[in-house]
Coordinates of C-alpha atoms and ligand atoms in Angstrom, one line a residue:
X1 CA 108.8 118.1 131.1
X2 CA 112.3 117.0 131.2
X3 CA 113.8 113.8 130.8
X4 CA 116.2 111.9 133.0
X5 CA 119.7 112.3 132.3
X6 CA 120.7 109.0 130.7
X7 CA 124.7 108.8 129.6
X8 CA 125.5 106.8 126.2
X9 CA 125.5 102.8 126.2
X10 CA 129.0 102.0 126.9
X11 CA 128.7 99.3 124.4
X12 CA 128.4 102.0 122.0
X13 CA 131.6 102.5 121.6
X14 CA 132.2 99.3 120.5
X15 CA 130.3 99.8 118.1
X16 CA 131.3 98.9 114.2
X17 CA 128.9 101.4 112.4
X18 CA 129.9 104.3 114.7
X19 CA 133.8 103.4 114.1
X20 CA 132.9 103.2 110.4
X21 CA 131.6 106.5 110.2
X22 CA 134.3 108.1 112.1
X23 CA 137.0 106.8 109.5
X24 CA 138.2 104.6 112.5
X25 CA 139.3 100.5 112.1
X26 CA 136.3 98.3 112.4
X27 CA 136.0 94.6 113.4
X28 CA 133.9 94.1 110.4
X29 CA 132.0 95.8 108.1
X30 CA 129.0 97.4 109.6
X31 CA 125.4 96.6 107.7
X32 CA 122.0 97.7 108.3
X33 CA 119.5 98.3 105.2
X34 CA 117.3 101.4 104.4
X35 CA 113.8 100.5 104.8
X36 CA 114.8 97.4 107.1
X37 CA 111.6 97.7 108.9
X38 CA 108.9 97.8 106.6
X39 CA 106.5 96.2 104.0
X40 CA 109.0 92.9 103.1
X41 CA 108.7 91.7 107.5
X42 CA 105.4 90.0 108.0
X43 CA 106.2 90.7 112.0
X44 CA 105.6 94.6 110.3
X45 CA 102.6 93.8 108.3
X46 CA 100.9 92.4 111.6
X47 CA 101.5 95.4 114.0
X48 CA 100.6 97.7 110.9
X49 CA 97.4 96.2 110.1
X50 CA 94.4 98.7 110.5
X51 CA 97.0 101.5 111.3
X52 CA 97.5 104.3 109.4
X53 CA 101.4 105.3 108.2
X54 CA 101.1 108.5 110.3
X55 CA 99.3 107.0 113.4
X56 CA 102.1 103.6 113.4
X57 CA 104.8 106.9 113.6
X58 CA 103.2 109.2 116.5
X59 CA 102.6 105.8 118.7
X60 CA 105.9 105.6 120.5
X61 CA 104.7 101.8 121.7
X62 CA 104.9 100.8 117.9
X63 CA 107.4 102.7 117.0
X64 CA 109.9 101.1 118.9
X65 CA 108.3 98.2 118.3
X66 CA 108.7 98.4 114.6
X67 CA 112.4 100.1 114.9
X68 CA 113.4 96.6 116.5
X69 CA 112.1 94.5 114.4
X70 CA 115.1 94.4 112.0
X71 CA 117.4 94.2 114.7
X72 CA 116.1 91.5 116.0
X73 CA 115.5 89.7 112.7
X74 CA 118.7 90.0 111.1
X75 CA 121.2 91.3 113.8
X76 CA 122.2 94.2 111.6
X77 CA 124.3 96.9 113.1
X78 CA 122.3 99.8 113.3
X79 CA 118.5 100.5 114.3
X80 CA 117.1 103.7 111.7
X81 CA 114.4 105.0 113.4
X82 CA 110.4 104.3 112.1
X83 CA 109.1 107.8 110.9
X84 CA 109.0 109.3 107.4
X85 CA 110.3 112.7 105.8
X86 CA 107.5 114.0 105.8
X87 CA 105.9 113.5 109.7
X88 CA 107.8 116.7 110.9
X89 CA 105.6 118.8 108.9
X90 CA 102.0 117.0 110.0
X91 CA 103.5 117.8 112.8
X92 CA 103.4 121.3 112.3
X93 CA 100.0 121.2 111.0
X94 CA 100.7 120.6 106.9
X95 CA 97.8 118.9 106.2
X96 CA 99.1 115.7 104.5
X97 CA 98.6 111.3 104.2
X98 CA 100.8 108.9 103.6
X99 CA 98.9 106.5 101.1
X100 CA 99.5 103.3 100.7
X101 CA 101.1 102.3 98.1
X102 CA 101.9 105.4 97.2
X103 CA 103.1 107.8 99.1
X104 CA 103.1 111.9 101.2
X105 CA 100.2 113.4 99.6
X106 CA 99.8 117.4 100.8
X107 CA 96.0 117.9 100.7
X108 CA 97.3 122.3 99.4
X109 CA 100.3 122.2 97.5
X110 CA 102.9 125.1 98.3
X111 CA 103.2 127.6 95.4
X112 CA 103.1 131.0 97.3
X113 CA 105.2 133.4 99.6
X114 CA 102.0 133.5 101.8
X115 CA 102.3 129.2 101.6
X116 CA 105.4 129.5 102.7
X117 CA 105.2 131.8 105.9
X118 CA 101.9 129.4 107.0
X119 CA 104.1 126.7 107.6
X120 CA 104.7 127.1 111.5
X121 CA 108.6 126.4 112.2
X122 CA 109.0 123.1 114.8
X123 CA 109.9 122.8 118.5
X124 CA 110.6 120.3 120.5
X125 CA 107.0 120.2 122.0
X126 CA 104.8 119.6 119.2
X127 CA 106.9 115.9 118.9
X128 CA 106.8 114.8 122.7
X129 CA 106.1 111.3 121.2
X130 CA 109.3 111.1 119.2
X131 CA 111.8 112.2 122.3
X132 CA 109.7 109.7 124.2
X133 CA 110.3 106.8 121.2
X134 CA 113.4 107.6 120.9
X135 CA 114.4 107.4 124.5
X136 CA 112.4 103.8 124.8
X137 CA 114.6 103.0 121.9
X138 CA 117.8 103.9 122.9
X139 CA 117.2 101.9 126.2
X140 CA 116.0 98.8 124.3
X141 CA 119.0 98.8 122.0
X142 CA 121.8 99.0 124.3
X143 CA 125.0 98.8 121.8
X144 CA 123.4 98.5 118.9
X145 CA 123.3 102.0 117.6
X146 CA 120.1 104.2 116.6
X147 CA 120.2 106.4 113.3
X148 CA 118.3 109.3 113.5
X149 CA 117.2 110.6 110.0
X150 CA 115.2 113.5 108.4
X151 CA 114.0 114.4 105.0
X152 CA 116.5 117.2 103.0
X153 CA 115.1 120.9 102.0
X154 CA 115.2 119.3 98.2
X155 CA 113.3 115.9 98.5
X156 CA 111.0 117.4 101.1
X157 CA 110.2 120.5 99.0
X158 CA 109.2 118.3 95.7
X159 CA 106.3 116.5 97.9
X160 CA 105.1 119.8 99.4
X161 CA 104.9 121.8 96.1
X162 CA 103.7 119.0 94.0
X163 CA 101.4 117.5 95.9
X164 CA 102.5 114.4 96.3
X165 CA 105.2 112.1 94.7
X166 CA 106.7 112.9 91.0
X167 CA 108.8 112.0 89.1
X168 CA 110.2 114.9 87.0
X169 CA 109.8 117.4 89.8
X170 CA 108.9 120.2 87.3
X171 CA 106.7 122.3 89.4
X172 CA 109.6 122.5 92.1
X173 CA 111.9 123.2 89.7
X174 CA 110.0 126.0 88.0
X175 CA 109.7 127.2 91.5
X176 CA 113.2 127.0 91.6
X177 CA 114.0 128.5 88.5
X178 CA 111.2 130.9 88.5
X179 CA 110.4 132.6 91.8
X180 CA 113.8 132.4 93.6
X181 CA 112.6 134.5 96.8
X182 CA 109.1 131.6 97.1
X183 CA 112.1 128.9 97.0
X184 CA 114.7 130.4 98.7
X185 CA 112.1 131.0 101.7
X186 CA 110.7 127.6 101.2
X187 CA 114.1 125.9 101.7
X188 CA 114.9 128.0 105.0
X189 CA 111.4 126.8 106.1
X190 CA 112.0 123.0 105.8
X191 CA 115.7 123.6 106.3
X192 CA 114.6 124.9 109.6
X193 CA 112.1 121.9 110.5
X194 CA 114.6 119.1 109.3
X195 CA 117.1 120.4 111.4
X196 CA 115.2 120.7 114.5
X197 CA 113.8 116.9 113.9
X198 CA 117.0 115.5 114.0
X199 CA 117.8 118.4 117.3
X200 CA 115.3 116.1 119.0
X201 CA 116.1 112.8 118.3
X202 CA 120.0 113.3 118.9
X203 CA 119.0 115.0 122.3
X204 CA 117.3 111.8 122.9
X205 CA 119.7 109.3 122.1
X206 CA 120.2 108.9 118.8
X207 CA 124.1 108.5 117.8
X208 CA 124.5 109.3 114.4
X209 CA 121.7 110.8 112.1
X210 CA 120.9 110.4 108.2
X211 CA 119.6 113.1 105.4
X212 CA 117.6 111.7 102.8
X213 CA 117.9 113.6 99.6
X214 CA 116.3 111.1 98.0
X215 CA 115.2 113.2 95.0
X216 CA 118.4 115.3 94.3
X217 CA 119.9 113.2 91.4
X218 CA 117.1 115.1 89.4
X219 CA 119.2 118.4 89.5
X220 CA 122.5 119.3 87.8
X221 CA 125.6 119.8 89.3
X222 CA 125.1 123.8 89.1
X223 CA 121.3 124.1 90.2
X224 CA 122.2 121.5 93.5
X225 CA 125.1 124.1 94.1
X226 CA 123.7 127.1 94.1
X227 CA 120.2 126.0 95.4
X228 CA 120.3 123.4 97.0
X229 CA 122.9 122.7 98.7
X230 CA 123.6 125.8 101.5
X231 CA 120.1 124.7 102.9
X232 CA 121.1 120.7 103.3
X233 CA 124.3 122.2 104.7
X234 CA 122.3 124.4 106.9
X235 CA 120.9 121.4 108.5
X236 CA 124.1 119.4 108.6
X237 CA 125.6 122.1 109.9
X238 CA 123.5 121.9 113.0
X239 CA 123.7 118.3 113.0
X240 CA 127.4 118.3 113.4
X241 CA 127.7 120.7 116.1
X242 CA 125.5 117.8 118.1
X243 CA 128.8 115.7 118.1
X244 CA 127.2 112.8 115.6
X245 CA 128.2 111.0 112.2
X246 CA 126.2 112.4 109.3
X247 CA 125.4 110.4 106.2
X248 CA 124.0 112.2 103.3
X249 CA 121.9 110.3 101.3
X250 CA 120.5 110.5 97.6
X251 CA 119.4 108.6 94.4
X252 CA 120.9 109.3 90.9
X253 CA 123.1 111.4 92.4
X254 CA 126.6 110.0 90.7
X255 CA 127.1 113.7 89.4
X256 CA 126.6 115.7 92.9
X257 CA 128.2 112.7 95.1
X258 CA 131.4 115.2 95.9
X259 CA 129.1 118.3 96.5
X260 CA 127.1 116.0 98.6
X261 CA 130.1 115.2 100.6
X262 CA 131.1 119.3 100.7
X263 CA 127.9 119.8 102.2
X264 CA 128.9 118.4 105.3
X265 CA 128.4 115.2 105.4
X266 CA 130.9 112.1 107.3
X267 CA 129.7 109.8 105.4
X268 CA 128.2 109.8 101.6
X269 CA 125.3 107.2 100.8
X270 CA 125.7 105.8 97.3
X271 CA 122.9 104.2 95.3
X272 CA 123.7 101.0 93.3
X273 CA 124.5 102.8 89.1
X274 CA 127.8 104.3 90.6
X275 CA 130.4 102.1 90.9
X276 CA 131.5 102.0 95.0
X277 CA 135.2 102.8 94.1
X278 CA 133.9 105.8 91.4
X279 CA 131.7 107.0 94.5
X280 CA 135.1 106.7 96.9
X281 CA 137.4 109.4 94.0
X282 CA 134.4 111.7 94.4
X283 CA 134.0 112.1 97.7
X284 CA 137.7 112.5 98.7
X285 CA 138.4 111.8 102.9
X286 CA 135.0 110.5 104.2
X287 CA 133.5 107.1 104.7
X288 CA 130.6 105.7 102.2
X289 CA 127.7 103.5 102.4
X290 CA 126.3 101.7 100.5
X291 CA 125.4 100.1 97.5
X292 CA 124.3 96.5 96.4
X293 CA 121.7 96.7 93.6
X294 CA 118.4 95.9 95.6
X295 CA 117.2 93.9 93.2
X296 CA 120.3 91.7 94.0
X297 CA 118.3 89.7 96.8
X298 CA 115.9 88.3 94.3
X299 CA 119.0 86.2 93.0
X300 CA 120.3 82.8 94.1
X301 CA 122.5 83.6 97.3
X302 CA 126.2 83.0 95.3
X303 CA 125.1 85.7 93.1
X304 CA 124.1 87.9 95.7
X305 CA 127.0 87.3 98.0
X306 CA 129.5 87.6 95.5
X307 CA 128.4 90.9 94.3
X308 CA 128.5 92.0 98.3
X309 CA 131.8 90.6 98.3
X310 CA 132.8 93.0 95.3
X311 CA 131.3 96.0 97.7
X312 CA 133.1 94.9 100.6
X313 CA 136.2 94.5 98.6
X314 CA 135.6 98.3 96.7
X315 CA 134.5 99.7 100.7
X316 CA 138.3 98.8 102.0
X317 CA 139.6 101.9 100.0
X318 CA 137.6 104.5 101.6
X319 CA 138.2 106.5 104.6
X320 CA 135.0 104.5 106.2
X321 CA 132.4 101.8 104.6
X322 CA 129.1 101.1 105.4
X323 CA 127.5 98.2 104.0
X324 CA 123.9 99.3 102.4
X325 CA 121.5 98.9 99.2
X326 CA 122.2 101.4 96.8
X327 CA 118.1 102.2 98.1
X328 CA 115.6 101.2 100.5
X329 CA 114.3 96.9 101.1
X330 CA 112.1 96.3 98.1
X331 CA 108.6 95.8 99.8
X332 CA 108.7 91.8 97.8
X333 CA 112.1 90.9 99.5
X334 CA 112.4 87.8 101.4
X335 CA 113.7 88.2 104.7
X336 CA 115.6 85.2 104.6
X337 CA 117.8 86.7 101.9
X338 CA 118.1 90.0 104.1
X339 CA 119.6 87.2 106.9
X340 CA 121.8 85.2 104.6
X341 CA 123.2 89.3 103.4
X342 CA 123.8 90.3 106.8
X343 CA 125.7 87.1 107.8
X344 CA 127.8 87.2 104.6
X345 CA 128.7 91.2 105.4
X346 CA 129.6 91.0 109.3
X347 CA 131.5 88.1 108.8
X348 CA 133.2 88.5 105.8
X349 CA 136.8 88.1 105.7
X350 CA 137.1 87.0 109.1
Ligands
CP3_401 O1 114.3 103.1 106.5 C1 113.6 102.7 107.4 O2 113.3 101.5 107.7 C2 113.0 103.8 108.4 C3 111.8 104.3 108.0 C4 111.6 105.2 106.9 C5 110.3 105.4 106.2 N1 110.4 106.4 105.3 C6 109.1 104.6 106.6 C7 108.1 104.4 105.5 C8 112.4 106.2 106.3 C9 113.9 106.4 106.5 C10 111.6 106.9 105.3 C11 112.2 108.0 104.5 C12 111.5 108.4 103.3 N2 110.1 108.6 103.2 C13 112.1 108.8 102.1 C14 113.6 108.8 101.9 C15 114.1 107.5 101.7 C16 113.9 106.9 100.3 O3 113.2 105.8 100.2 O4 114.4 107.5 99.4 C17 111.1 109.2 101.2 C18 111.3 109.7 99.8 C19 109.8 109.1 101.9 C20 108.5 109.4 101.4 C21 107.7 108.1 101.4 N3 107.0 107.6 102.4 C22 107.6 107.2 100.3 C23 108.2 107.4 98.9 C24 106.8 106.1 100.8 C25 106.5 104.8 100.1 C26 105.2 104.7 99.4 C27 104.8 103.3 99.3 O5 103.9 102.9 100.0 O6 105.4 102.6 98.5 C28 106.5 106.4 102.1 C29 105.7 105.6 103.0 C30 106.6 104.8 104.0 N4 107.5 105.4 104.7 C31 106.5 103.4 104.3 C32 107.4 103.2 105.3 C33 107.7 101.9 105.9 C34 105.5 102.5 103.7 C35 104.2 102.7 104.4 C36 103.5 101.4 104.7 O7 104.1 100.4 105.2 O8 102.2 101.4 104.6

């Protein structure tokens, strides 16, 4: 099955987020939130209800539906697209839930070479339903932009050898440490799946694309370098030849922000502990995102919007700002809030 040859919005390149993460002059700065759609949007909770996390993401009709729900809400300047990290590999077969609450839960944790090589690599045609989301999307959103994302080797690795979330990643890193030829072929595996993910939702429309290493800041700078890093570089590597921005993404990762950045990323996503202008002197000549404390919403609005301000103000010396939480909506957010912090970003300063 092919799909119609559809040419880019020309709205697009109008676009405020895309001129951002090109390094190019922007009207304002561009905002949109990780997690935007999600828990803290009672318009989410309704669609989800009695629908699984895995189902709501291989339902195209929901998909999109839940994708525009933020846009809609708070007029934000980029749609990221409803999936998770770890729906590539269900949909290779990796037998794995998303529980509420609390998170991917792989029903056989990898440990082996033989583990390894029974993870089937993806193609296009085991996710028909995310080229067909994605090209609903893209039609719905006209110039707002859609970010494409997928999990990196790192963060995607801890949840398939653990066995579900963690927090000191120790059985991934004694893989790491301790059976280099089970982790080196575990990170070509997931390198190989991430990469082909975001293949198919920038060949369906998406303009720019995002690589959550969510889990990374738990490594040193040495350990990211040597093992980590040439597999999230594989996959932005492939990325970039597909013509759109890339934004690298981690937690905790103050320490590996200018590796991050060498890895081949256009833009670096900073969480809220580093100071925005500390982040900008490590990442040298690409844009940032990021990075109001999410907590900061559950403040009175001056607070909050004079903490943005000091973002906004910090952003202006980089090649490129986003505007961003340091991490994803905080399920307890009110929306409201979200609306008063998108207002205060696009039309700041003008
Ligand atoms: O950002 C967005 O709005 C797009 C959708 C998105 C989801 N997951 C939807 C989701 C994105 C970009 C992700 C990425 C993701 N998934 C990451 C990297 C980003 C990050 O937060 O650091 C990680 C580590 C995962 C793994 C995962 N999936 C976690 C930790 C959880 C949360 C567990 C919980 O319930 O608190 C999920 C589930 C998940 N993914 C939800 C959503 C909206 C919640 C599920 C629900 O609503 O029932």
């Amino acid at each position: 099955m092919t799909s119609p040859e559809t040419s880019p919005d020309p709205r697009l390149a109008e676009s405020a987020f895309l001129k951002a993460a090109r390094g190019e002059p922007v009207p304002h700065t561009p905002v949109w939130f990780m997690r935007q759609a999600g828990r803290s949007l009672p318009e989410y909770l309704e669609v989800r209800s009695g629908v699984g996390m895995l189902e709501s993401c291989m339902d195209p009709a929901l998909v999109i539906e839940i994708t525009l729900q933020p846009v809609r809400r708070y007029g934000v300047d980029a749609a990221i697209f409803f999936s998770d990290i770890v729906l590539p590999l269900k949909a290779v077969g990796v037998d794995l839930d998303i529980k509420p609450g609390v998170g991917p839960v792989v029903a056989k944790p990898v440990r082996t070479l033989a583990d390894v090589d029974a993870i089937p690599d993806l193609t296009p045609d085991q996710v028909p339903f995310i080229t067909e989301a994605v090209e609903g999307l893209v039609a719905e959103l006209g110039g707002t932009p859609l970010i494409g994302f997928a999990g990196a080797p790192f963060t995607v690795a801890s949840y398939l050898v653990e066995g579900g979330p963690s927090k000191e990643h120790a059985r991934t890193k004694a893989m790491m440490f301790g059976a280099p030829d089970v982790w080196d072929a575990l990170m070509r595996k997931i390198a190989g799946i991430s990469a082909a993910y975001l293949e198919v939702q920038v060949a369906a429309g998406a303009s720019a694309v995002q690589l959550f290493d969510s889990w990374a800041g738990a490594l040193t700078p040495r350990d990211y370098r040597d093992q980590v890093m040439p597999h999230s570089a594989a996959v932005l590597a492939r990325a970039g030849a597909l013509g759109v921005p890339r934004i690298h993404f981690g937690v905790g990762t103050a320490n590996l922000l200018g590796l991050m950045g060498e890895a081949g990323a256009d833009v670096v996503g900073v969480d809220w502990r580093t100071p925005l202008a500390e982040a900008i002197g490590k990442v040298g000549d690409r844009g940032v995102q990021g990075n109001l404390d999410p907590t900061l919403v559950f403040a009175p609005t001056d607070v909050m919007t004079a903490r943005a301000a000091e973002v906004i103000e910090a952003g202006r010396a980089a090649t490129g700002h986003i505007f961003n939480l340091g991490h994803g909506v905080i399920p307890t957010t009110d929306p409201d809030q979200l609306m008063r912090l998108t207002e205060f970003v696009q039309s700041y300063g003008s």
